[in-house]
Coordinates of C-alpha atoms in Angstrom, one line a residue:
X1 CA -12.0 99.7 22.7
X2 CA -9.2 98.8 20.4
X3 CA -9.1 100.4 16.8
X4 CA -6.2 98.9 14.7
X5 CA -4.6 100.3 11.1
X6 CA -5.1 98.4 8.2
X7 CA -3.4 96.7 6.3
X8 CA -1.3 94.4 8.2
X9 CA 2.3 93.0 7.8
X10 CA 2.1 89.7 9.8
X11 CA 5.0 88.6 11.4
X12 CA 6.2 85.1 12.2
X13 CA 9.1 85.7 14.5
X14 CA 11.2 82.4 14.4
X15 CA 8.2 80.0 15.0
X16 CA 9.1 76.5 13.4
X17 CA 5.5 74.8 14.1
X18 CA 2.6 76.0 12.3
X19 CA 0.5 75.3 15.2
X20 CA 2.2 78.1 17.2
X21 CA 1.3 80.7 14.2
X22 CA -2.8 80.4 14.7
X23 CA -3.4 83.8 15.1
X24 CA -1.6 84.8 11.5
X25 CA -3.2 81.9 9.9
X26 CA -6.7 82.9 11.1
X27 CA -6.0 86.8 9.7
X28 CA -5.0 85.3 6.6
X29 CA -7.9 83.2 6.2
X30 CA -10.8 85.6 7.4
X31 CA -9.2 88.9 6.2
X32 CA -7.2 88.6 3.5
X33 CA -8.0 91.8 2.0
X34 CA -6.3 93.3 4.9
X35 CA -3.0 91.6 4.6
X36 CA -0.1 92.9 2.7
X37 CA 2.3 90.4 3.2
X38 CA 4.6 88.5 5.8
X39 CA 7.5 89.1 7.8
X40 CA 9.9 86.8 10.1
X41 CA 13.0 86.2 12.0
X42 CA 15.7 84.7 10.1
X43 CA 15.6 81.5 12.0
X44 CA 11.8 81.0 11.5
X45 CA 10.6 78.0 9.4
X46 CA 6.8 78.9 8.8
X47 CA 5.3 80.8 6.0
X48 CA 1.6 81.8 5.4
X49 CA 2.4 81.6 1.4
X50 CA 2.0 85.6 1.2
X51 CA 4.7 88.3 0.0
X52 CA 7.4 88.5 2.0
X53 CA 8.0 92.0 2.7
X54 CA 10.4 94.0 5.3
X55 CA 8.7 96.5 7.6
X56 CA 10.1 99.2 5.2
X57 CA 8.8 97.6 2.2
X58 CA 5.5 96.8 4.0
X59 CA 5.1 101.0 4.9
X60 CA 6.2 102.0 1.5
X61 CA 2.8 99.5 0.1
X62 CA 0.7 101.5 2.8
X63 CA 0.8 98.9 5.5
X64 CA -0.4 100.5 8.9
X65 CA 0.5 97.9 11.6
X66 CA 2.8 94.9 12.1
X67 CA 0.7 92.3 14.0
X68 CA 2.7 89.2 15.9
X69 CA 0.7 86.3 14.2
X70 CA 2.7 83.8 16.7
X71 CA 1.2 82.6 20.5
X72 CA 4.5 81.6 22.0
X73 CA 4.8 79.4 25.1
X74 CA 3.7 81.5 28.0
X75 CA 2.6 84.2 25.9
X76 CA 6.0 86.1 26.5
X77 CA 7.8 88.3 23.9
X78 CA 11.0 86.8 23.2
X79 CA 14.0 89.1 23.3
X80 CA 15.2 88.3 20.1
X81 CA 12.2 89.4 18.0
X82 CA 12.8 93.2 19.2
X83 CA 15.0 93.9 16.4
X84 CA 12.2 93.2 13.9
X85 CA 9.8 95.1 15.9
X86 CA 11.7 98.3 16.4
X87 CA 12.4 98.3 12.6
X88 CA 8.7 98.0 12.0
X89 CA 8.0 101.0 14.4
X90 CA 10.9 103.3 12.7
X91 CA 9.4 102.4 9.5
X92 CA 6.0 103.9 10.6
X93 CA 4.0 100.9 11.7
X94 CA 2.1 100.6 14.6
X95 CA 3.5 97.6 16.5
X96 CA 0.3 95.2 17.7
X97 CA 0.2 92.3 19.9
X98 CA -2.2 89.7 21.6
X99 CA 0.6 88.5 24.1
X100 CA 0.4 88.6 27.8
X101 CA 3.4 90.7 27.8
X102 CA 2.7 93.9 27.4
X103 CA 4.9 95.8 24.6
X104 CA 5.4 99.2 26.3
X105 CA 7.3 97.0 28.8
X106 CA 10.4 96.9 26.6
X107 CA 12.2 100.2 26.8
X108 CA 13.5 100.3 23.3
X109 CA 10.4 99.6 21.7
X110 CA 8.4 102.2 23.7
X111 CA 11.5 104.7 23.0
X112 CA 11.2 104.0 19.2
X113 CA 7.2 104.1 19.2
X114 CA 7.6 107.4 20.9
X115 CA 10.5 108.9 18.4
X116 CA 8.2 107.8 15.2
X117 CA 5.0 108.8 16.8
X118 CA 3.5 105.5 16.3
X119 CA 1.5 103.0 18.8
X120 CA 1.7 99.9 20.8
X121 CA -1.0 98.4 21.1
X122 CA -1.5 95.5 23.5
X123 CA -4.8 94.0 22.4
X124 CA -5.3 91.6 25.3
X125 CA -5.2 94.5 27.6
X126 CA -7.8 97.5 28.1
X127 CA -7.2 101.0 27.3
X128 CA -10.2 102.7 29.3
X129 CA -12.1 102.0 31.9
X130 CA -15.8 100.5 31.2
X131 CA -18.6 101.4 33.1
X132 CA -21.1 98.9 35.3
X133 CA -23.9 97.6 33.0
X134 CA -27.2 99.7 32.7
X135 CA -29.5 96.7 31.9
X136 CA -30.8 99.3 29.2
X137 CA -32.6 97.6 26.3
X138 CA -31.0 98.7 23.1
X139 CA -32.3 99.3 19.7
X140 CA -31.4 96.3 16.7
X141 CA -30.8 92.6 16.7
X142 CA -28.1 90.5 18.7
X143 CA -26.9 87.2 18.5
X144 CA -24.0 85.4 20.7
X145 CA -22.2 82.2 20.3
X146 CA -22.0 80.2 23.0
X147 CA -20.5 76.8 24.1
X148 CA -20.5 73.6 25.9
X149 CA -16.6 74.4 26.4
X150 CA -14.1 76.5 25.6
X151 CA -11.8 76.2 22.2
X152 CA -14.5 74.6 20.1
X153 CA -15.5 76.9 17.3
X154 CA -17.3 80.1 19.0
X155 CA -15.4 82.6 17.1
X156 CA -15.3 80.7 13.9
X157 CA -18.7 80.1 14.2
X158 CA -19.4 84.2 14.4
X159 CA -17.2 84.8 11.7
X160 CA -19.0 82.5 9.4
X161 CA -22.4 83.6 10.5
X162 CA -21.7 87.1 9.9
X163 CA -20.4 86.4 6.2
X164 CA -24.0 83.9 5.8
X165 CA -26.1 86.9 7.0
X166 CA -24.5 89.4 4.5
X167 CA -24.8 86.8 1.8
X168 CA -28.5 87.0 2.4
X169 CA -28.7 90.9 2.3
X170 CA -28.9 91.3 6.0
X171 CA -26.9 93.8 7.5
X172 CA -24.7 92.1 10.2
X173 CA -21.0 93.1 12.2
X174 CA -19.1 90.7 13.9
X175 CA -18.3 91.8 17.1
X176 CA -14.6 90.5 18.7
X177 CA -14.4 89.6 22.2
X178 CA -11.1 88.1 22.1
X179 CA -7.4 88.9 20.7
X180 CA -7.7 87.0 17.7
X181 CA -11.2 88.2 16.4
X182 CA -9.7 91.9 17.4
X183 CA -7.3 91.6 15.1
X184 CA -9.8 89.8 12.4
X185 CA -12.4 92.5 13.0
X186 CA -10.0 95.6 13.6
X187 CA -11.6 96.6 16.5
X188 CA -13.0 95.1 19.7
X189 CA -12.7 94.3 23.5
X190 CA -11.1 91.4 25.1
X191 CA -13.4 90.2 27.8
X192 CA -11.2 87.5 29.4
X193 CA -9.0 90.6 30.6
X194 CA -11.5 93.0 32.5
X195 CA -12.3 93.0 36.0
X196 CA -15.6 90.8 36.4
X197 CA -17.9 93.7 37.4
X198 CA -17.5 95.6 34.2
X199 CA -17.5 92.7 31.8
X200 CA -21.4 93.2 30.8
X201 CA -21.1 97.0 30.8
X202 CA -18.3 96.7 28.0
X203 CA -20.5 94.0 26.3
X204 CA -23.1 96.7 26.2
X205 CA -20.7 99.3 24.3
X206 CA -19.3 96.5 21.9
X207 CA -22.7 96.1 20.9
X208 CA -24.6 99.4 20.8
X209 CA -27.6 101.0 19.7
X210 CA -28.2 100.2 15.9
X211 CA -30.9 100.1 13.2
X212 CA -34.1 97.8 14.1
X213 CA -32.8 95.2 11.2
X214 CA -29.3 95.3 12.3
X215 CA -27.6 91.9 13.5
X216 CA -24.6 92.1 15.9
X217 CA -23.0 88.4 15.6
X218 CA -20.9 88.8 19.1
X219 CA -18.1 86.5 19.4
X220 CA -18.6 84.3 22.3
X221 CA -16.1 83.2 25.5
X222 CA -15.8 80.2 27.7
X223 CA -18.9 78.7 28.8
X224 CA -21.4 79.0 31.3
X225 CA -20.5 75.3 32.5
X226 CA -16.7 76.0 32.9
X227 CA -15.6 75.7 36.4
X228 CA -12.8 78.4 35.8
X229 CA -14.6 80.6 33.2
X230 CA -18.2 80.9 33.7
X231 CA -18.0 84.3 35.0
X232 CA -17.1 86.1 31.6
X233 CA -19.5 84.3 30.0
X234 CA -22.4 85.2 32.1
X235 CA -21.5 88.7 32.1
X236 CA -21.2 88.7 28.3
X237 CA -24.5 87.0 28.3
X238 CA -26.1 89.7 30.1
X239 CA -24.3 92.6 28.9
X240 CA -25.2 91.1 24.9
X241 CA -28.7 90.7 25.5
X242 CA -29.0 88.5 22.9
X243 CA -32.1 88.0 20.8
X244 CA -30.8 84.7 19.8
X245 CA -28.2 82.3 20.8
X246 CA -26.1 79.4 18.7
X247 CA -24.9 76.8 20.8
X248 CA -21.4 75.1 19.7
X249 CA -20.2 71.8 20.6
X250 CA -17.7 69.4 19.7
X251 CA -19.2 66.0 20.1
X252 CA -15.6 64.3 21.3
X253 CA -15.7 66.0 24.2
X254 CA -17.9 64.5 27.3
X255 CA -16.4 66.5 30.2
X256 CA -14.7 69.9 30.0
X257 CA -11.1 69.9 28.6
X258 CA -8.4 69.5 31.4
X259 CA -11.6 69.3 33.7
X260 CA -12.1 65.4 33.9
X261 CA -14.6 66.0 36.8
X262 CA -16.7 68.2 35.2
X263 CA -19.3 66.1 32.9
X264 CA -20.8 68.4 29.8
X265 CA -24.7 68.0 30.1
X266 CA -27.1 67.0 27.5
X267 CA -27.1 69.6 24.7
X268 CA -30.8 70.4 25.7
X269 CA -29.9 71.0 29.4
X270 CA -27.2 73.3 28.3
X271 CA -29.8 75.3 25.9
X272 CA -32.2 75.5 28.8
X273 CA -29.3 77.0 31.0
X274 CA -28.6 79.7 28.4
X275 CA -31.9 80.6 28.1
X276 CA -32.9 80.5 31.7
X277 CA -29.5 83.2 32.5
X278 CA -30.2 85.0 29.3
X279 CA -33.6 85.8 29.9
X280 CA -32.3 87.8 32.8
X281 CA -31.5 91.0 30.0
X282 CA -33.6 90.0 27.2
X283 CA -36.6 87.8 28.0
X284 CA -37.3 87.2 24.5
X285 CA -33.9 85.1 24.0
X286 CA -34.4 81.6 21.8
X287 CA -31.5 79.3 20.5
X288 CA -31.7 79.2 16.5
X289 CA -29.3 76.1 16.4
X290 CA -26.3 74.4 16.5
X291 CA -22.8 74.7 15.6
X292 CA -20.9 71.6 15.7
X293 CA -17.0 70.7 15.5
X294 CA -17.2 67.5 13.9
X295 CA -13.4 67.6 12.5
X296 CA -12.7 64.3 14.1
X297 CA -15.9 62.4 12.6
X298 CA -16.1 60.4 9.6
X299 CA -18.4 61.9 7.0
X300 CA -21.0 59.2 7.5
X301 CA -20.7 59.5 11.5
X302 CA -21.3 63.2 11.2
X303 CA -24.6 62.9 9.0
X304 CA -25.8 60.5 11.1
X305 CA -25.2 62.8 14.3
X306 CA -26.3 65.8 12.7
X307 CA -29.8 64.0 11.5
X308 CA -30.2 62.6 15.2
X309 CA -29.3 66.1 17.0
X310 CA -31.8 67.9 14.6
X311 CA -34.5 65.4 15.4
X312 CA -33.6 65.4 18.8
X313 CA -33.8 69.3 19.4
X314 CA -35.5 70.2 16.6
X315 CA -33.2 73.0 15.7
X316 CA -30.7 73.1 12.6
X317 CA -27.4 71.7 12.9
X318 CA -24.3 72.5 11.0
X319 CA -20.7 72.6 10.7
X320 CA -19.2 75.8 9.4
X321 CA -16.3 73.8 8.1
X322 CA -18.5 70.9 6.4
X323 CA -21.2 72.9 4.2
X324 CA -22.0 76.3 5.3
X325 CA -24.3 78.0 8.1
X326 CA -26.7 79.3 5.9
X327 CA -29.5 77.4 7.9
X328 CA -28.5 79.5 11.0
X329 CA -28.8 82.6 9.1
X330 CA -32.1 82.0 7.7
X331 CA -33.3 81.3 11.1
X332 CA -32.1 84.5 12.3
X333 CA -33.8 86.4 9.4
X334 CA -37.0 85.0 10.6
X335 CA -37.0 86.9 13.9

């Protein structure tokens, strides 16, 4: 499991679009106390409105890592960024990346890291082998965010739910399963980079035995209804052994994004599918509520949609960006 040295210096490369810097903005918004400042290539145009620090200045102020906060097209590391990353390594910082390209594939970065005794960390790639799942029931409680599709708020919901539980005085830990979540949490496993046979085993390791009243809030991946990514969803579901799930949905979508021949079933059918699949490793699994990405709905339409969905499903319905997820946290506290 990746464990990262904090605090971070966020690197924005030469990005000109904020949309390319979602990782950096996510870190700023969700773990601001772990972020010292930002740094960029001279051609960069994006700012996080954080203190601008060179790698050497950041190291002098206690930074542990420089984190690439940009997701360039194709997930490749541009050659022109290497000067900045090499300077960070020479200053004593670990270099952390969520890109497809491995930092260790660049000889100059590998040499600089070895000379200074620091790490090149590719959070998308596993650093160890994981076992086949045991199926053993673990102590503690677990909730998994699941979805009708990809990229509609599973990570955001899990982060918001972790905070809401903690506000209620409930012991809770966010468990990251994707590269951005790992950077926010400082640890985790990128499930979509594992061989399928070992996804459930990795999920068991990610959410180990804990105190009886402790909740692990596990970030979901993919969707059980996705023609390409259902495999990682199912392995994560089985290995997590969740006591509860929260279903995440974007009401604008009627079909799987980029797969127009695959309609999204009614939410009641989706919930039933998740509960049937999850019952293999936890027969007591239940759905405690719905998290909606309502960003494209006018306020009046959102209120009407929420009321109708709550009446239809007899479950609390929340949008983390429109209010909070306290009703979901209260439902978990009652388990």
